[in-house]
Amino acid sequence: MTRSRSVLTQNLKRKLIAKRDAFFTKISDQGIALTYDDVRLTTGYSAILPDNINVESKFSKNVGLKIPIVSAAMDTVTEAEMAIEIAKLGGIGVIHKNFSAQEQAAQVAKVKYHLNGLIEKPICFDENASIGEILAYKKEKGFAFHSFLIIDGNHCLVGILTKNDFDFCENHALKAKEIMTKNVISGNPGVGLREAYHIMRENRKKVLPLIDRDKRIAGLYTFSDVKRILFGDSKTFNVDKDGRLRVAAAVGVYDDALERVEKLISEKVDLVIVDTAHGDSKGVIETLKLLKKRYDIDVMAGNISEPESAERLCRAGADGLKVGQGPGSICTTRIIAGIGKPQVSAIYECAKVASKFGVPVCADGGLKFSGDIPIAIGAGAHSVMMGNMLAGTKESPGEFRFHQGVQYKVYRGMGSLGAMESNKGSRERYNQGKNDLVPEGMEGMVPYKGPLREVFYQYLGGLRRGMGYVGAENIEELRMIAQFVRITEAGKAESHPHNIMITREAPNY
Ligand code: XMP
C-alpha cells in the first residue's frame, strides 16, 4: 500500500472508531442486527479525489489484493476463465469444489500458468545438438521465443543461445556448444520477480536462468514478461512473488480437504478455504488445525456470522475469515433453517474480533449494488465476495438462457437441489447425504452483463466514489473511519430513483 497522506490524526481516527463502535453496540444491545439496506455511510471532510484513492487490500494474512473483490466459490461463478480475468483486474477468484480434486487442481493450474512469470520448466537443448536441429524443433513447436538454455550430459547449465546467435550463424551444422554464450548470468532458485528484473536490467540480459547448487536448471525469467507483469498493462494484475496470477480454491473437511490440498499445492494455489455453510463446527476447526500443521499455506475458514465463532476460528489458526450466513441472493438458509444474522452487523461483529488477531475478513454474499462495497468495508471487511453480481458476466461458467428476448445466465446456489443432486462438494458444504436432500438454495438466472472488465469499472467506480465521500484514501482508513446511520423504509425509498419513469438505464443500477 502507498503511504498515507491522510489529514486524519490518530486521535481523530480513535474518536471515529469509538463512535462507530457505539452505534453498533447500541443496535445490538436492542437485539437488532442490520443489513445493507438498513444503513448508509455518512459523508466526511474529504481532500482527496476518487482517482487518487488506493483500493489495495488483503484477502488473508499473506495473500494481497489490488482491488477488494473476490469471486464466489460457486459452480455458476468461478472456474479458470473467471479466476484469470478477476486476477488480471486485481482481485482473486475461488475455484469451486463441485469439481473432483483432480479437475479442481487442473483449473488452478490453468490460472497459475496463464502468465509467464517464472517459467518452471524452460526448454533446454543438449550442448551437442546442432543449430539446424534446434531451429527445426523451434519451428515444429511454433515457439515465438529465441532464447534457449544449453545443458551438458549431467543436465547442468553450460550456456545459452539467443536471437543474435541464431541470426549470425551461417552454418547450421555447428553444434550449440560451438556458438553459445558460456558465461551465463544466473540466479538462485529463490529469486523473485522484482529481484529478477533488477538483475536482468543491471546486466542488460534478456533472460535469467535460475540454477541450483549443482548447476541444474530451476526456472527461467524473461525480461519482456517480467517487465510486462511489473510495469506494463499488467500492473493491475494480482500476482504471486513469481509473477503468476493469484487464485484460491474451496475445500471441504477432513479427507476431502487433505486430498484436494495436496493436489492444489502442487499446482501452486495461493490459498485454500475450508468452505462450509457452518464454519463454527468441529469438522472445520479440526480440518483447519490439521491443514495449518501440515502445510505452509494460508487457510481461510467460514462461513460464520457470530463474534464467538470468529474468535474460535482465529484461535484455531485461520489466516482469513469468511463472514455471511444466509445473506446470499440464492440462499434460503435463513428461511428454511431459521438461522443467520443480517450481514452488516455480522461483518462488524466478526471483524472487530478478527482484527485483534490480525486476521482479514471477507464479507461473503448479499451485495446488490456497488454502494454495498464501501458499506461492507466500512463495517470492517477487507474484501467482498460476490456471486450474483458476477454471475451474469461473460467470464462466468453459467449457461446462457434467452427469456422474452433478453439474454440471461444461469445462477444457482451451491445448496440448491440441482447443485446438491449432482455434486458431492455441494452436499458436503451443507452437511448432507446423497438422499432426502433439504435444499438451502435456489436455482435461477440473472441478466447477462457483458465482460467482467466493464462491470468492474462500475463496481470500483462506486467504491472509489464512496471512499471519496467518506474521506478515506485507502481501504484501511475506510475500515477505521466509516460512520453509519440507520435508515427507515422512507429513507430507503428516497435512496432509490423515485417519481420518474426511467427512459435510459444506467450501467450501474
Ligand atoms: P450472492 O448474494 O453474491 O451470494 O449471490 C453468494 C454467496 O452465497 C453463498 N451461497 C449459498 N448460501 N445457500 C446458501 O444459504 C446456497 O445454496 C448458497 N450458494 C452459495 C456463498 O457463500 C456465496 O459466496
Short mmCIF file of C-alpha atoms and ligand atoms in Angstrom, two decimals:
data_model
loop_
_atom_site.label_atom_id
_atom_site.label_comp_id
_atom_site.label_asym_id
_atom_site.label_seq_id
_atom_site.Cartn_x
_atom_site.Cartn_y
_atom_site.Cartn_z
CA MET A 1 0.00 0.00 0.00
CA THR A 2 1.16 3.55 -0.66
CA ARG A 3 1.97 5.78 2.28
CA SER A 4 -1.00 7.64 3.61
CA ARG A 5 -1.15 11.42 3.04
CA SER A 6 -4.22 11.49 5.22
CA VAL A 7 -5.36 14.60 7.05
CA LEU A 8 -6.79 12.36 9.77
CA THR A 9 -4.86 12.43 13.02
CA GLN A 10 -4.54 9.31 15.16
CA ASN A 11 -6.68 11.00 17.76
CA LEU A 12 -9.47 11.70 15.29
CA LYS A 13 -9.30 8.14 13.97
CA ARG A 14 -9.66 6.79 17.51
CA LYS A 15 -12.70 9.01 18.10
CA LEU A 16 -14.33 7.86 14.87
CA ILE A 17 -13.72 4.19 15.68
CA ALA A 18 -15.28 4.69 19.11
CA LYS A 19 -18.28 6.46 17.58
CA ARG A 20 -18.93 3.59 15.16
CA ASP A 21 -18.49 1.05 17.96
CA ALA A 22 -21.09 2.95 19.97
CA PHE A 23 -23.50 2.88 17.01
CA PHE A 24 -23.27 -0.90 16.58
CA THR A 25 -23.25 -1.60 20.32
CA LYS A 26 -26.45 0.37 20.76
CA ILE A 27 -28.07 -1.57 17.93
CA SER A 28 -27.03 -4.98 19.24
CA ASP A 29 -27.99 -4.06 22.81
CA GLN A 30 -31.52 -3.78 21.49
CA GLY A 31 -31.24 -7.27 19.99
CA ILE A 32 -31.24 -5.85 16.46
CA ALA A 33 -28.93 -6.65 13.57
CA LEU A 34 -28.65 -4.59 10.39
CA THR A 35 -28.00 -5.27 6.77
CA TYR A 36 -27.05 -3.29 3.66
CA ASP A 37 -30.46 -1.75 3.01
CA ASP A 38 -30.78 -0.67 6.67
CA VAL A 39 -27.79 1.68 6.64
CA ARG A 40 -25.86 4.31 4.68
CA LEU A 41 -22.42 5.78 5.30
CA THR A 42 -22.22 9.40 6.38
CA THR A 43 -20.12 11.86 4.39
CA GLY A 44 -16.97 13.31 5.92
CA TYR A 45 -14.44 16.02 5.09
CA SER A 46 -12.51 14.97 2.01
CA ALA A 47 -9.33 16.35 0.47
CA ILE A 48 -8.87 13.52 -1.98
CA LEU A 49 -10.08 12.78 -5.48
CA PRO A 50 -11.58 9.35 -6.24
CA ASP A 51 -8.80 8.68 -8.77
CA ASN A 52 -6.11 9.08 -6.10
CA ILE A 53 -7.72 6.56 -3.81
CA ASN A 54 -5.86 3.34 -3.12
CA VAL A 55 -8.11 0.26 -3.08
CA GLU A 56 -5.43 -2.35 -2.33
CA SER A 57 -6.34 -4.75 0.43
CA LYS A 58 -5.81 -8.24 1.81
CA PHE A 59 -7.72 -11.45 1.29
CA SER A 60 -5.87 -13.31 4.04
CA LYS A 61 -2.80 -12.71 6.20
CA ASN A 62 -0.37 -13.36 3.34
CA VAL A 63 -2.46 -13.04 0.20
CA GLY A 64 -2.89 -9.50 -1.06
CA LEU A 65 -5.48 -7.92 -3.33
CA LYS A 66 -5.12 -4.94 -5.65
CA ILE A 67 -8.88 -4.49 -5.52
CA PRO A 68 -11.04 -5.82 -2.68
CA ILE A 69 -13.30 -8.03 -4.79
CA VAL A 70 -13.39 -11.82 -4.75
CA SER A 71 -15.47 -14.15 -6.93
CA ALA A 72 -17.52 -16.78 -5.10
CA ALA A 73 -16.67 -20.48 -4.95
CA MET A 74 -19.79 -21.42 -6.91
CA ASP A 75 -20.19 -23.62 -9.97
CA THR A 76 -22.00 -20.87 -11.87
CA VAL A 77 -19.44 -18.20 -10.91
CA THR A 78 -15.78 -19.23 -10.62
CA GLU A 79 -13.83 -21.54 -12.86
CA ALA A 80 -10.47 -20.80 -14.51
CA GLU A 81 -11.79 -18.24 -17.00
CA MET A 82 -13.34 -16.08 -14.27
CA ALA A 83 -10.34 -16.57 -11.97
CA ILE A 84 -7.91 -15.46 -14.69
CA GLU A 85 -9.88 -12.32 -15.54
CA ILE A 86 -10.58 -11.29 -11.94
CA ALA A 87 -6.88 -11.72 -11.02
CA LYS A 88 -5.94 -9.61 -14.05
CA LEU A 89 -8.25 -6.91 -12.71
CA GLY A 90 -6.58 -7.12 -9.29
CA GLY A 91 -8.92 -9.39 -7.31
CA ILE A 92 -8.96 -13.14 -6.78
CA GLY A 93 -11.25 -16.00 -7.74
CA VAL A 94 -12.06 -19.03 -5.61
CA ILE A 95 -12.37 -22.19 -7.70
CA HIS A 96 -15.45 -24.12 -6.54
CA LYS A 97 -15.38 -27.65 -5.20
CA ASN A 98 -18.05 -29.26 -7.34
CA PHE A 99 -15.05 -30.45 -9.36
CA SER A 100 -13.18 -33.61 -8.45
CA ALA A 101 -9.86 -32.94 -6.66
CA GLN A 102 -8.05 -33.62 -9.93
CA GLU A 103 -10.24 -31.31 -12.01
CA GLN A 104 -10.08 -28.55 -9.42
CA ALA A 105 -6.27 -28.68 -9.37
CA ALA A 106 -6.26 -28.55 -13.19
CA GLN A 107 -8.38 -25.37 -13.03
CA VAL A 108 -5.89 -23.84 -10.61
CA ALA A 109 -3.04 -24.82 -12.93
CA LYS A 110 -4.73 -23.02 -15.83
CA VAL A 111 -4.75 -19.81 -13.82
CA LYS A 112 -1.22 -20.20 -12.46
CA TYR A 113 0.32 -20.86 -15.87
CA HIS A 114 -1.61 -18.22 -17.72
CA LEU A 115 1.26 -15.71 -17.44
CA ASN A 116 4.92 -16.44 -17.88
CA GLY A 117 6.30 -15.03 -14.69
CA LEU A 118 8.67 -17.76 -13.65
CA ILE A 119 8.91 -20.44 -16.35
CA GLU A 120 9.46 -23.52 -14.24
CA LYS A 121 10.46 -25.93 -16.97
CA PRO A 122 12.22 -23.90 -19.66
CA ILE A 123 13.07 -25.54 -22.99
CA CYS A 124 16.67 -26.83 -22.88
CA PHE A 125 18.89 -28.43 -25.54
CA ASP A 126 21.90 -30.66 -25.21
CA GLU A 127 25.20 -28.96 -25.98
CA ASN A 128 25.78 -31.39 -28.87
CA ALA A 129 22.51 -30.54 -30.67
CA SER A 130 23.10 -28.74 -33.97
CA ILE A 131 21.73 -25.27 -34.69
CA GLY A 132 19.72 -26.80 -37.54
CA GLU A 133 18.08 -29.31 -35.17
CA ILE A 134 17.23 -26.62 -32.67
CA LEU A 135 15.72 -24.35 -35.33
CA ALA A 136 13.67 -27.24 -36.74
CA TYR A 137 12.30 -28.08 -33.26
CA LYS A 138 11.52 -24.40 -32.65
CA LYS A 139 9.57 -24.28 -35.93
CA GLU A 140 7.75 -27.56 -35.29
CA LYS A 141 6.59 -26.42 -31.85
CA GLY A 142 5.79 -22.88 -33.00
CA PHE A 143 7.91 -21.27 -30.26
CA ALA A 144 7.90 -17.49 -30.65
CA PHE A 145 10.87 -17.01 -28.32
CA HIS A 146 14.54 -17.23 -29.29
CA SER A 147 16.49 -17.90 -26.09
CA PHE A 148 17.32 -21.49 -25.22
CA LEU A 149 19.28 -22.90 -22.33
CA ILE A 150 22.02 -25.39 -23.16
CA ILE A 151 22.84 -28.30 -20.84
CA ASP A 152 25.52 -30.98 -20.70
CA GLY A 153 25.08 -34.74 -20.23
CA ASN A 154 24.52 -34.21 -16.46
CA HIS A 155 21.69 -31.73 -17.09
CA CYS A 156 23.86 -28.87 -15.84
CA LEU A 157 23.62 -25.43 -17.41
CA VAL A 158 26.61 -24.79 -19.64
CA GLY A 159 25.46 -21.98 -21.92
CA ILE A 160 22.71 -20.07 -23.63
CA LEU A 161 21.67 -19.43 -27.24
CA THR A 162 19.93 -16.15 -28.04
CA LYS A 163 18.44 -14.50 -31.13
CA ASN A 164 21.78 -12.96 -32.12
CA ASP A 165 23.46 -16.38 -32.08
CA PHE A 166 20.85 -17.76 -34.49
CA ASP A 167 20.80 -14.64 -36.70
CA PHE A 168 24.58 -14.55 -37.18
CA CYS A 169 25.06 -18.31 -37.58
CA GLU A 170 25.54 -19.25 -41.24
CA ASN A 171 26.49 -22.88 -40.70
CA HIS A 172 23.53 -24.75 -39.20
CA ALA A 173 25.63 -27.89 -38.82
CA LEU A 174 27.53 -26.24 -35.96
CA LYS A 175 26.80 -27.60 -32.51
CA ALA A 176 25.19 -25.48 -29.78
CA LYS A 177 28.36 -25.63 -27.69
CA GLU A 178 30.35 -24.08 -30.55
CA ILE A 179 28.43 -20.82 -30.70
CA MET A 180 26.64 -20.48 -27.35
CA THR A 181 27.46 -17.83 -24.77
CA LYS A 182 29.20 -19.67 -21.96
CA ASN A 183 29.40 -17.02 -19.32
CA VAL A 184 25.73 -17.08 -18.26
CA ILE A 185 24.36 -14.68 -15.64
CA SER A 186 22.07 -16.74 -13.43
CA GLY A 187 20.18 -16.53 -10.13
CA ASN A 188 19.38 -18.83 -7.21
CA PRO A 189 16.09 -20.78 -7.23
CA GLY A 190 14.54 -18.37 -4.67
CA VAL A 191 14.89 -15.22 -6.80
CA GLY A 192 11.52 -13.43 -7.09
CA LEU A 193 10.08 -11.33 -9.87
CA ARG A 194 11.42 -7.93 -8.79
CA GLU A 195 14.89 -9.18 -8.00
CA ALA A 196 14.99 -10.95 -11.35
CA TYR A 197 14.02 -7.70 -13.07
CA HIS A 198 16.86 -5.80 -11.38
CA ILE A 199 19.44 -8.49 -12.12
CA MET A 200 18.47 -8.57 -15.81
CA ARG A 201 18.42 -4.77 -16.05
CA GLU A 202 21.78 -4.28 -14.37
CA ASN A 203 23.40 -6.92 -16.56
CA ARG A 204 21.48 -5.96 -19.72
CA LYS A 205 20.30 -9.56 -20.18
CA LYS A 206 17.05 -10.62 -21.80
CA VAL A 207 16.73 -13.84 -19.77
CA LEU A 208 17.71 -15.04 -16.33
CA PRO A 209 18.04 -18.78 -15.71
CA LEU A 210 17.77 -19.94 -12.10
CA ILE A 211 20.12 -22.75 -11.14
CA ASP A 212 20.58 -24.79 -8.00
CA ARG A 213 23.88 -25.61 -6.28
CA ASP A 214 24.56 -28.43 -8.76
CA LYS A 215 24.00 -26.05 -11.69
CA ARG A 216 20.72 -27.84 -12.55
CA ILE A 217 18.04 -25.59 -14.01
CA ALA A 218 15.31 -24.49 -11.58
CA GLY A 219 13.49 -21.94 -13.77
CA LEU A 220 13.81 -19.04 -16.15
CA TYR A 221 12.67 -15.43 -16.24
CA THR A 222 12.44 -13.45 -19.45
CA PHE A 223 12.88 -9.69 -19.31
CA SER A 224 9.90 -8.83 -21.53
CA ASP A 225 7.45 -10.94 -19.48
CA VAL A 226 8.75 -9.72 -16.15
CA LYS A 227 8.64 -6.08 -17.28
CA ARG A 228 5.09 -6.53 -18.59
CA ILE A 229 3.95 -8.08 -15.32
CA LEU A 230 5.59 -5.44 -13.12
CA PHE A 231 5.05 -2.28 -15.11
CA GLY A 232 3.10 -2.88 -18.30
CA ASP A 233 -0.62 -3.25 -18.97
CA SER A 234 -0.41 -5.83 -16.30
CA LYS A 235 0.31 -3.52 -13.40
CA THR A 236 -3.24 -4.13 -12.22
CA PHE A 237 -2.63 -7.89 -12.11
CA ASN A 238 -2.81 -9.61 -8.75
CA VAL A 239 0.24 -11.86 -8.91
CA ASP A 240 2.29 -14.01 -6.53
CA LYS A 241 6.01 -13.47 -5.91
CA ASP A 242 6.86 -15.36 -9.09
CA GLY A 243 4.56 -13.25 -11.23
CA ARG A 244 1.78 -15.81 -11.57
CA LEU A 245 -1.86 -14.76 -11.26
CA ARG A 246 -3.23 -15.46 -7.80
CA VAL A 247 -6.01 -17.97 -7.28
CA ALA A 248 -7.76 -19.65 -4.34
CA ALA A 249 -9.75 -22.86 -4.04
CA ALA A 250 -12.52 -24.16 -1.80
CA VAL A 251 -12.13 -27.44 0.08
CA GLY A 252 -14.35 -29.47 2.40
CA VAL A 253 -13.42 -31.06 5.72
CA TYR A 254 -11.15 -33.97 6.76
CA ASP A 255 -10.28 -36.37 3.90
CA ASP A 256 -11.81 -34.19 1.21
CA ALA A 257 -9.63 -31.28 2.32
CA LEU A 258 -6.47 -33.38 2.55
CA GLU A 259 -6.96 -34.95 -0.87
CA ARG A 260 -7.63 -31.60 -2.51
CA VAL A 261 -4.95 -29.58 -0.72
CA GLU A 262 -2.16 -31.99 -1.74
CA LYS A 263 -3.08 -31.56 -5.40
CA LEU A 264 -3.82 -27.85 -5.15
CA ILE A 265 -0.48 -27.10 -3.51
CA SER A 266 1.38 -28.95 -6.22
CA GLU A 267 -0.24 -26.54 -8.70
CA LYS A 268 0.80 -23.60 -6.52
CA VAL A 269 -2.62 -22.48 -5.28
CA ASP A 270 -2.26 -19.29 -3.18
CA LEU A 271 -4.81 -20.06 -0.52
CA VAL A 272 -7.44 -22.64 0.38
CA ILE A 273 -10.78 -22.04 2.05
CA VAL A 274 -12.39 -24.61 4.30
CA ASP A 275 -15.74 -23.64 2.88
CA THR A 276 -18.90 -24.79 4.61
CA ALA A 277 -22.28 -23.33 5.49
CA HIS A 278 -21.41 -23.68 9.21
CA GLY A 279 -17.80 -22.68 9.79
CA ASP A 280 -18.02 -22.75 13.58
CA SER A 281 -18.09 -26.53 13.67
CA LYS A 282 -15.87 -29.36 14.90
CA GLY A 283 -15.11 -30.54 11.36
CA VAL A 284 -13.97 -27.12 10.16
CA ILE A 285 -11.88 -26.37 13.23
CA GLU A 286 -10.15 -29.76 13.23
CA THR A 287 -9.52 -29.54 9.48
CA LEU A 288 -8.16 -26.02 9.82
CA LYS A 289 -5.72 -27.10 12.53
CA LEU A 290 -4.65 -30.13 10.51
CA LEU A 291 -4.01 -28.09 7.36
CA LYS A 292 -2.07 -25.42 9.26
CA LYS A 293 0.07 -28.09 10.89
CA ARG A 294 0.82 -29.97 7.69
CA TYR A 295 1.15 -27.29 5.05
CA ASP A 296 2.79 -23.92 4.63
CA ILE A 297 -0.20 -22.20 3.02
CA ASP A 298 -2.81 -19.62 4.04
CA VAL A 299 -6.06 -21.25 5.12
CA MET A 300 -9.29 -19.30 5.33
CA ALA A 301 -12.37 -20.67 7.08
CA GLY A 302 -16.08 -20.00 7.00
CA ASN A 303 -18.86 -19.23 6.90
CA ILE A 304 -19.70 -17.60 10.18
CA SER A 305 -21.75 -14.66 11.46
CA GLU A 306 -21.05 -14.52 15.22
CA PRO A 307 -18.10 -12.92 17.04
CA GLU A 308 -17.58 -16.02 19.20
CA SER A 309 -17.21 -18.07 16.02
CA ALA A 310 -14.64 -15.59 14.72
CA GLU A 311 -12.65 -15.97 17.92
CA ARG A 312 -12.70 -19.79 17.77
CA LEU A 313 -11.53 -19.86 14.14
CA CYS A 314 -8.82 -17.25 14.74
CA ARG A 315 -7.53 -19.26 17.72
CA ALA A 316 -7.53 -22.41 15.56
CA GLY A 317 -5.14 -20.66 13.17
CA ALA A 318 -7.32 -19.20 10.39
CA ASP A 319 -5.48 -16.79 8.11
CA GLY A 320 -8.75 -15.28 6.94
CA LEU A 321 -12.44 -15.49 7.79
CA LYS A 322 -15.44 -15.63 5.53
CA VAL A 323 -18.49 -13.96 7.03
CA GLY A 324 -22.04 -14.48 5.80
CA GLN A 325 -24.73 -16.92 6.82
CA GLY A 326 -27.75 -16.56 4.62
CA PRO A 327 -27.33 -13.10 3.01
CA GLY A 328 -26.76 -14.52 -0.48
CA SER A 329 -29.22 -13.82 -3.27
CA ILE A 330 -29.77 -17.55 -3.86
CA CYS A 331 -29.67 -18.55 -0.15
CA THR A 332 -32.65 -19.92 1.68
CA THR A 333 -30.75 -21.00 4.81
CA ARG A 334 -32.33 -18.26 6.93
CA ILE A 335 -35.78 -19.21 5.72
CA ILE A 336 -35.60 -22.98 5.86
CA ALA A 337 -33.40 -23.26 8.99
CA GLY A 338 -34.39 -20.01 10.68
CA ILE A 339 -30.78 -19.04 11.46
CA GLY A 340 -28.35 -16.32 10.43
CA LYS A 341 -27.62 -12.68 11.06
CA PRO A 342 -28.17 -9.65 8.81
CA GLN A 343 -24.90 -9.09 7.05
CA VAL A 344 -23.65 -5.63 8.08
CA SER A 345 -23.91 -6.44 11.80
CA ALA A 346 -22.33 -9.87 11.17
CA ILE A 347 -19.39 -8.24 9.37
CA TYR A 348 -18.90 -5.60 12.05
CA GLU A 349 -19.03 -8.05 14.96
CA CYS A 350 -16.78 -10.68 13.38
CA ALA A 351 -14.27 -8.14 12.04
CA LYS A 352 -13.99 -6.49 15.46
CA VAL A 353 -12.78 -9.79 16.93
CA ALA A 354 -10.69 -10.83 13.91
CA SER A 355 -8.79 -7.53 13.87
CA LYS A 356 -7.42 -8.34 17.36
CA PHE A 357 -5.78 -11.40 15.78
CA GLY A 358 -4.71 -9.54 12.63
CA VAL A 359 -6.98 -11.80 10.56
CA PRO A 360 -8.65 -10.27 7.47
CA VAL A 361 -12.38 -10.73 6.91
CA CYS A 362 -14.13 -11.34 3.60
CA ALA A 363 -17.79 -10.27 3.52
CA ASP A 364 -19.49 -13.05 1.57
CA GLY A 365 -22.83 -12.57 -0.17
CA GLY A 366 -25.79 -10.23 -0.17
CA LEU A 367 -24.31 -7.36 -2.20
CA LYS A 368 -26.68 -5.87 -4.75
CA PHE A 369 -25.14 -2.55 -5.81
CA SER A 370 -21.66 -1.04 -5.91
CA GLY A 371 -22.60 1.10 -2.89
CA ASP A 372 -22.73 -2.07 -0.79
CA ILE A 373 -18.96 -2.49 -1.22
CA PRO A 374 -17.93 0.59 0.82
CA ILE A 375 -20.62 -0.32 3.35
CA ALA A 376 -19.17 -3.84 3.84
CA ILE A 377 -15.63 -2.47 4.14
CA GLY A 378 -16.79 0.41 6.35
CA ALA A 379 -18.22 -2.23 8.70
CA GLY A 380 -14.77 -3.86 8.92
CA ALA A 381 -14.36 -6.24 5.96
CA HIS A 382 -11.12 -6.29 3.95
CA SER A 383 -12.82 -7.68 0.85
CA VAL A 384 -16.21 -8.64 -0.52
CA MET A 385 -17.14 -11.93 -2.15
CA MET A 386 -19.70 -11.76 -4.94
CA GLY A 387 -21.82 -14.42 -6.57
CA ASN A 388 -24.85 -12.71 -8.05
CA MET A 389 -23.04 -9.53 -9.08
CA LEU A 390 -20.58 -11.59 -11.19
CA ALA A 391 -22.75 -14.50 -12.37
CA GLY A 392 -24.07 -12.53 -15.35
CA THR A 393 -20.65 -11.70 -16.79
CA LYS A 394 -19.07 -13.16 -19.91
CA GLU A 395 -16.42 -14.99 -17.86
CA SER A 396 -18.78 -16.90 -15.56
CA PRO A 397 -19.34 -20.59 -16.40
CA GLY A 398 -23.15 -20.33 -16.16
CA GLU A 399 -25.09 -21.31 -19.29
CA PHE A 400 -26.76 -18.65 -21.42
CA ARG A 401 -30.58 -18.56 -21.49
CA PHE A 402 -32.96 -16.43 -23.52
CA HIS A 403 -36.17 -15.29 -21.92
CA GLN A 404 -38.60 -12.95 -23.68
CA GLY A 405 -35.84 -11.73 -25.98
CA VAL A 406 -33.44 -10.94 -23.13
CA GLN A 407 -30.13 -12.73 -22.56
CA TYR A 408 -29.56 -14.30 -19.13
CA LYS A 409 -27.02 -16.60 -17.50
CA VAL A 410 -27.90 -19.42 -15.16
CA TYR A 411 -27.06 -18.78 -11.49
CA ARG A 412 -27.73 -21.31 -8.74
CA GLY A 413 -26.99 -21.77 -5.05
CA MET A 414 -24.41 -24.39 -4.09
CA GLY A 415 -27.08 -25.70 -1.71
CA SER A 416 -29.79 -25.78 -4.39
CA LEU A 417 -31.42 -29.06 -5.32
CA GLY A 418 -29.69 -29.15 -8.72
CA ALA A 419 -26.22 -28.49 -7.31
CA MET A 420 -26.58 -30.97 -4.45
CA GLU A 421 -28.17 -33.73 -6.54
CA SER A 422 -25.26 -33.73 -8.94
CA ASN A 423 -22.29 -32.86 -6.73
CA LYS A 424 -20.70 -34.26 -3.59
CA GLY A 425 -18.92 -30.92 -2.98
CA SER A 426 -22.26 -29.15 -2.65
CA ARG A 427 -23.74 -31.82 -0.38
CA GLU A 428 -20.73 -31.66 1.92
CA ARG A 429 -20.89 -27.84 2.11
CA TYR A 430 -24.37 -28.27 3.58
CA ASN A 431 -23.50 -31.42 5.55
CA GLN A 432 -25.98 -33.64 3.70
CA GLY A 433 -26.04 -37.22 2.44
CA LYS A 434 -26.96 -38.39 -1.06
CA ASN A 435 -30.69 -38.92 -0.48
CA ASP A 436 -33.56 -36.95 1.01
CA LEU A 437 -31.91 -33.62 0.41
CA VAL A 438 -33.02 -30.48 2.25
CA PRO A 439 -32.03 -27.66 -0.13
CA GLU A 440 -30.73 -24.37 1.25
CA GLY A 441 -30.57 -22.50 -2.03
CA MET A 442 -32.39 -21.67 -5.25
CA GLU A 443 -31.74 -22.09 -8.97
CA GLY A 444 -32.40 -19.23 -11.34
CA MET A 445 -30.86 -16.84 -13.82
CA VAL A 446 -29.50 -13.29 -13.86
CA PRO A 447 -29.35 -10.77 -16.72
CA TYR A 448 -26.26 -11.00 -18.94
CA LYS A 449 -23.95 -8.09 -18.09
CA GLY A 450 -21.07 -8.39 -20.60
CA PRO A 451 -17.32 -8.58 -19.88
CA LEU A 452 -16.12 -8.53 -16.28
CA ARG A 453 -13.77 -5.63 -17.07
CA GLU A 454 -16.71 -3.32 -17.89
CA VAL A 455 -18.72 -4.48 -14.91
CA PHE A 456 -15.76 -3.88 -12.57
CA TYR A 457 -15.27 -0.39 -13.92
CA GLN A 458 -18.63 0.48 -12.39
CA TYR A 459 -18.17 -1.51 -9.16
CA LEU A 460 -14.79 0.09 -8.46
CA GLY A 461 -16.06 3.46 -9.57
CA GLY A 462 -18.78 3.16 -6.94
CA LEU A 463 -16.30 2.07 -4.27
CA ARG A 464 -13.91 4.95 -5.04
CA ARG A 465 -16.75 7.46 -5.00
CA GLY A 466 -17.98 6.11 -1.67
CA MET A 467 -14.48 6.41 -0.21
CA GLY A 468 -14.20 9.93 -1.56
CA TYR A 469 -17.46 10.94 0.13
CA VAL A 470 -16.38 9.37 3.41
CA GLY A 471 -12.92 10.98 3.19
CA ALA A 472 -10.97 7.69 3.25
CA GLU A 473 -7.97 7.50 0.97
CA ASN A 474 -7.32 3.78 1.37
CA ILE A 475 -9.13 0.63 2.45
CA GLU A 476 -7.61 0.63 5.93
CA GLU A 477 -8.89 4.16 6.51
CA LEU A 478 -12.35 3.24 5.28
CA ARG A 479 -12.36 0.30 7.70
CA MET A 480 -11.48 2.68 10.53
CA ILE A 481 -13.38 5.89 9.98
CA ALA A 482 -16.65 4.94 8.24
CA GLN A 483 -19.70 6.14 10.16
CA PHE A 484 -23.15 4.67 9.78
CA VAL A 485 -26.70 5.91 10.01
CA ARG A 486 -29.66 3.61 10.18
CA ILE A 487 -32.32 4.43 7.61
CA THR A 488 -36.06 3.83 7.60
CA GLU A 489 -38.22 2.39 4.83
CA ALA A 490 -38.90 6.00 3.75
CA GLY A 491 -35.16 6.67 3.69
CA LYS A 492 -34.61 3.57 1.61
CA ALA A 493 -37.34 4.57 -0.87
CA GLU A 494 -35.80 8.04 -1.08
CA SER A 495 -32.37 6.50 -1.81
CA HIS A 496 -33.58 4.76 -4.96
CA PRO A 497 -34.79 6.64 -8.05
CA HIS A 498 -38.41 7.72 -7.47
CA ASN A 499 -41.12 9.73 -9.13
CA ILE A 500 -39.63 9.24 -12.53
CA MET A 501 -40.24 6.97 -15.48
CA ILE A 502 -36.74 5.78 -16.33
CA THR A 503 -36.08 6.24 -20.04
CA ARG A 504 -32.46 5.22 -20.15
CA GLU A 505 -30.94 2.53 -17.99
CA ALA A 506 -27.69 3.31 -16.17
CA PRO A 507 -24.89 0.70 -16.35
CA ASN A 508 -24.62 0.59 -12.55
CA TYR A 509 -28.25 0.47 -11.40
P1 XMP B 1 -24.63 -13.51 -3.60
O1 XMP B 1 -25.58 -12.64 -2.82
O2 XMP B 1 -23.46 -12.76 -4.07
O3 XMP B 1 -24.09 -14.58 -2.52
O4 XMP B 1 -25.34 -14.23 -4.68
C1 XMP B 1 -23.12 -15.53 -2.85
C2 XMP B 1 -22.78 -16.37 -1.63
O5 XMP B 1 -23.90 -17.13 -1.19
C3 XMP B 1 -23.46 -18.32 -0.53
N1 XMP B 1 -24.17 -19.44 -1.12
C4 XMP B 1 -25.25 -20.02 -0.58
N2 XMP B 1 -25.86 -19.83 0.62
N3 XMP B 1 -27.43 -21.47 0.06
C5 XMP B 1 -26.94 -20.58 0.95
O6 XMP B 1 -27.51 -20.43 2.03
C6 XMP B 1 -26.87 -21.74 -1.16
O7 XMP B 1 -27.35 -22.55 -1.94
C7 XMP B 1 -25.71 -20.96 -1.48
N4 XMP B 1 -24.89 -20.98 -2.56
C8 XMP B 1 -23.95 -20.02 -2.30
C9 XMP B 1 -21.96 -18.41 -0.73
O8 XMP B 1 -21.35 -18.04 0.48
C10 XMP B 1 -21.72 -17.42 -1.86
O9 XMP B 1 -20.40 -16.90 -1.86
#
